[in-house]
Amino acid sequence: MLLAGSLAAPAPAATAAPALTGLDVSSSNRRAPVPGLHDWSKAGYRGNGVLPRNNDVNPSASCQITAAELASQFTVRPNDAADDTAGLQAAIDTIRTSCSPSASYSKLSLITLPAGELKVSKELHVDADHLIIRGAGATATKIVYTPDATTRYDSLTQDGSDWDEDGMAFGQGKGGWLWPGRGLFRVQSRGVHTSYASDHSRAPENRKDLFEGTVNVHWKAGAKVSAAAKAGDRTIRVASVANIKAGSLVNVRAANSVEFYEQQFATGTPHPLLNMHMRQQIFTVTSVSGTTVTLDKPLEFDVPVNSTSDGSPAIDGTVYDSKVSPLVDPVLGVGFENFTFTQAMPGLNQADSVNNYGNMSPADQMHGIVFKWAANSWVRGIRAEMTGSHPIVTEEAKNLQIVDNVLDGSWNKGKGGNGYFRGSRVWDSLYAGNTSRNLRHFTFQWSASGNVVVGNDFDSDLNLHGGWERNNLFELNTVRVPYAHRSGNCRANCGEEGGGGPDDSNWFPIWWGAGKKAVKWSGATGPRNVFFNNDMTKQLSTGGAFSPFYADRQRVYQFGWNGSAYKHLDVSGTAIADWAKNEQRDYTGGHGVDVSKSDSARSLFLRTVPPAFTAGASTTIPVSTAAELKSALANAQPGDVVSLAPGTYRGSFVTSRPGTPSNPITLTGPSTAVLINDGPSGTAPPCPVPTAGWDSGYGLWLYNAPYWTIKGITVAESKKGIILDNSHHVTIDGVTVRTTDEEGVHFRRSSADGVIKNSTITDAGVVTKAYGEGVYIGSANSNWKCHGNSGGVDRSDRVSVLGNRIGPNVSAEHIDVKEGTQGGLISGNTFAGTGISGANSADSWVDVKGFDYRIENNTGTFASPGTFKNGYETHNPSTTPSFANGCGNVWRGNKSDLGGVGEYGVYVSSTSKCKGNPNVVHASNTVTRAKKGLTNVPVTP
């Protein structure tokens, strides 16, 4: 049985599983297409799911705008009263004109936002191809958007409930051309077609954007279809190929017809049938021969020549053409990473927005990030708090990747369709590991197809909103819908996307667009949207239990399908007019939901996924005692979440349990969960290895334990803080390490590809000052006999140290980068040098003996007491095997205050040893109160 007619007897309250962040969604972890189902293997960024890495960034300083350069060249400075809009737009425009023409997916430009708060008052136009906009961390960088009078909608509908698209007119243009509406960031061409150049030049500021990008949407380059094509065809004939080239993106748009509306049971309503293109899809052109265009994959729908060529009468007396419309200026390769944005609404109370499905301020229905006519772009590590409407929204986009974001709240979630996590006219895209709270729906609509929604955590429904969306996959999601999540829970400006009022139904974990209902704004949901192995529950009353929505987790539920063709959902042979109040019916057995397939795997998309989804059990292991913690660490399985309650945990805490790329193990808890090791004790082995009868004294020790995430906890009063041995791909996020006898955090014994971010380290080396490093990367070559497990070398390579606060009273270097390591990133950190001891030559914030590190956008200060010589230093120890130790490192955008004690901001010990791979100190670094200056080597612009 599907759906509970199928809702079983009330179960105990469900425990929501966290979003599956960090999923391995790369091609190597994808299943081959499942016979009889859509091929999702090319979903996501560039069809392979591998998002850019640091080595994909253009090394040219001219195409990397640092936080310091934002301040010095564009007057974008955090935490001041100034409006940063103009400066940020100028920085984007600089990249667009200077770098984008020669950029590529392996030569990306980068704008690094500073830590702190930035103020924005107008929509930022991100039309620079191959550009990353990256913050210092979601907890470090925050953009506060307060739309000004020329950005807010100045025309509302007659009842004041929504912005009025038709009322926002000028010249030939109207507000509908802005659809889906304005936002904070708009990834879209600003090109103006010559037909609208005069209107654009004459338009007031709040109407100019009506005419931008019109080269794509208003058919100036579209070609009429000259011969009908069928689903499955890869060729289509057009009247002219003048604007269609091999390698370009085109949108194939099939005209609506009366026959098509009848197929959806969408006729016989008071709502008019519309001449439009409900069926659409973006393709890449592989070749053009004569007037025949060959596409990169088969059509998913029939394409008539026009709205009457299938024998239908003309809709509203007008013949409407199908078209192949090139995206003349698509925006490609734009990424947003590691910051928070919010929309400030003075006078409104955020608490009033919770479970309020109305519009609190219709004039301020601004989105967060808008993708329109965009491809191969991404959003990761973003936190959206209280946007004006949709935090992320698409409108004609392809191969996006929206991963590991937290989206929480909207000021407007009511009439006109607001407050969604919305995918409209989006194709072959991937939504993974996101957490969504206090939004109206997660939606696909308007012909969205080929998308994968995997491993997300929602407290709202998965909403197929209408418009022939099809072939989308929803799997491994937690969907926990409270009773308060319903249309009628609304205080003002309530209603649906089509403008009608709220109904008295509940929103269940799935919403499906029936023809007679959804025709009001688009049309019925299309065929073969697949739900598989989701954890879906619904609360049926205030304070009631959460009951499972369907029980068979291995069944493949294909909505809108009868096993061989499209099938509208029906009850006893009569098509449903509305999903509302029909949510719990059984549509299997030929009534619109095909369940003929099952699959024994945990995912239809991925090869490996967390084991938590085998039987719906929670992955969380609650821990409140030291004994429970030891047991959890000893027995953790891939995908487990070890959750610490507040309290003090004393003992030796060590694990050798590995996670996997798609199923990392998580140890998490609040900062009041404090690990303390009173050791060491017993007889130590010659080299550190977990040994019976020996307590290392380490606060937390990961030994041969890759793929872990450590979040939120505190490690204190131990010999060493957190030690990683041969534990690669470990993320340490938001932890506190304090009062350690020796180093705070050590990436050791080839613990490569690790991250420590958003963390605080103080009071390290309280007993042995010479070993009191804050973050220690690698090992001195004298210790390779123990820790050199990669060809005799400790290759703790590519470690990222991001957005941390280190010091005061860290007695040795705040970050010590050892010889033989390479390719790391030290960015956005704050160093407080008070208490540096000078022991064992520790007299700087960062000592770099490794090579090819990027040290950027850090802020360092020094004040007595302490011994301090330089802010950053390099050294060049000789090793066997030999490396370019202390060479090839780059300093950019760092701000150093040497307190009148230190000599140089950056001291480079040798240029002769690095002739083939010199260290580079850019002019974007600044220094104050230095005895000698910024650096002892020539400065690079």
Tab-separated table of C-alpha atoms in Angstrom, residues 11 56 65 117 177 180 246 368 599 615 658 695 748 755 833 835 885:
chain	number	residue	atom	x	y	z
A	11	ALA	CA	4.085	5.411	15.773
A	56	ASP	CA	41.018	24.950	-10.198
A	65	ILE	CA	40.223	39.605	-5.370
A	117	GLU	CA	29.138	41.725	8.299
A	177	TRP	CA	9.996	39.739	-17.528
A	180	PRO	CA	10.946	34.816	-10.693
A	246	ALA	CA	27.393	23.220	-32.113
A	368	GLY	CA	18.446	34.955	-2.009
A	599	ASP	CA	15.482	-2.374	-5.489
A	615	ALA	CA	15.629	0.137	7.968
A	658	PRO	CA	37.026	4.516	9.586
A	695	ASP	CA	47.141	6.161	28.079
A	748	ARG	CA	50.062	13.803	11.751
A	755	VAL	CA	39.960	20.743	7.562
A	833	GLY	CA	50.004	36.416	19.696
A	835	GLY	CA	51.991	34.488	25.162
A	885	ASN	CA	60.638	22.913	1.616
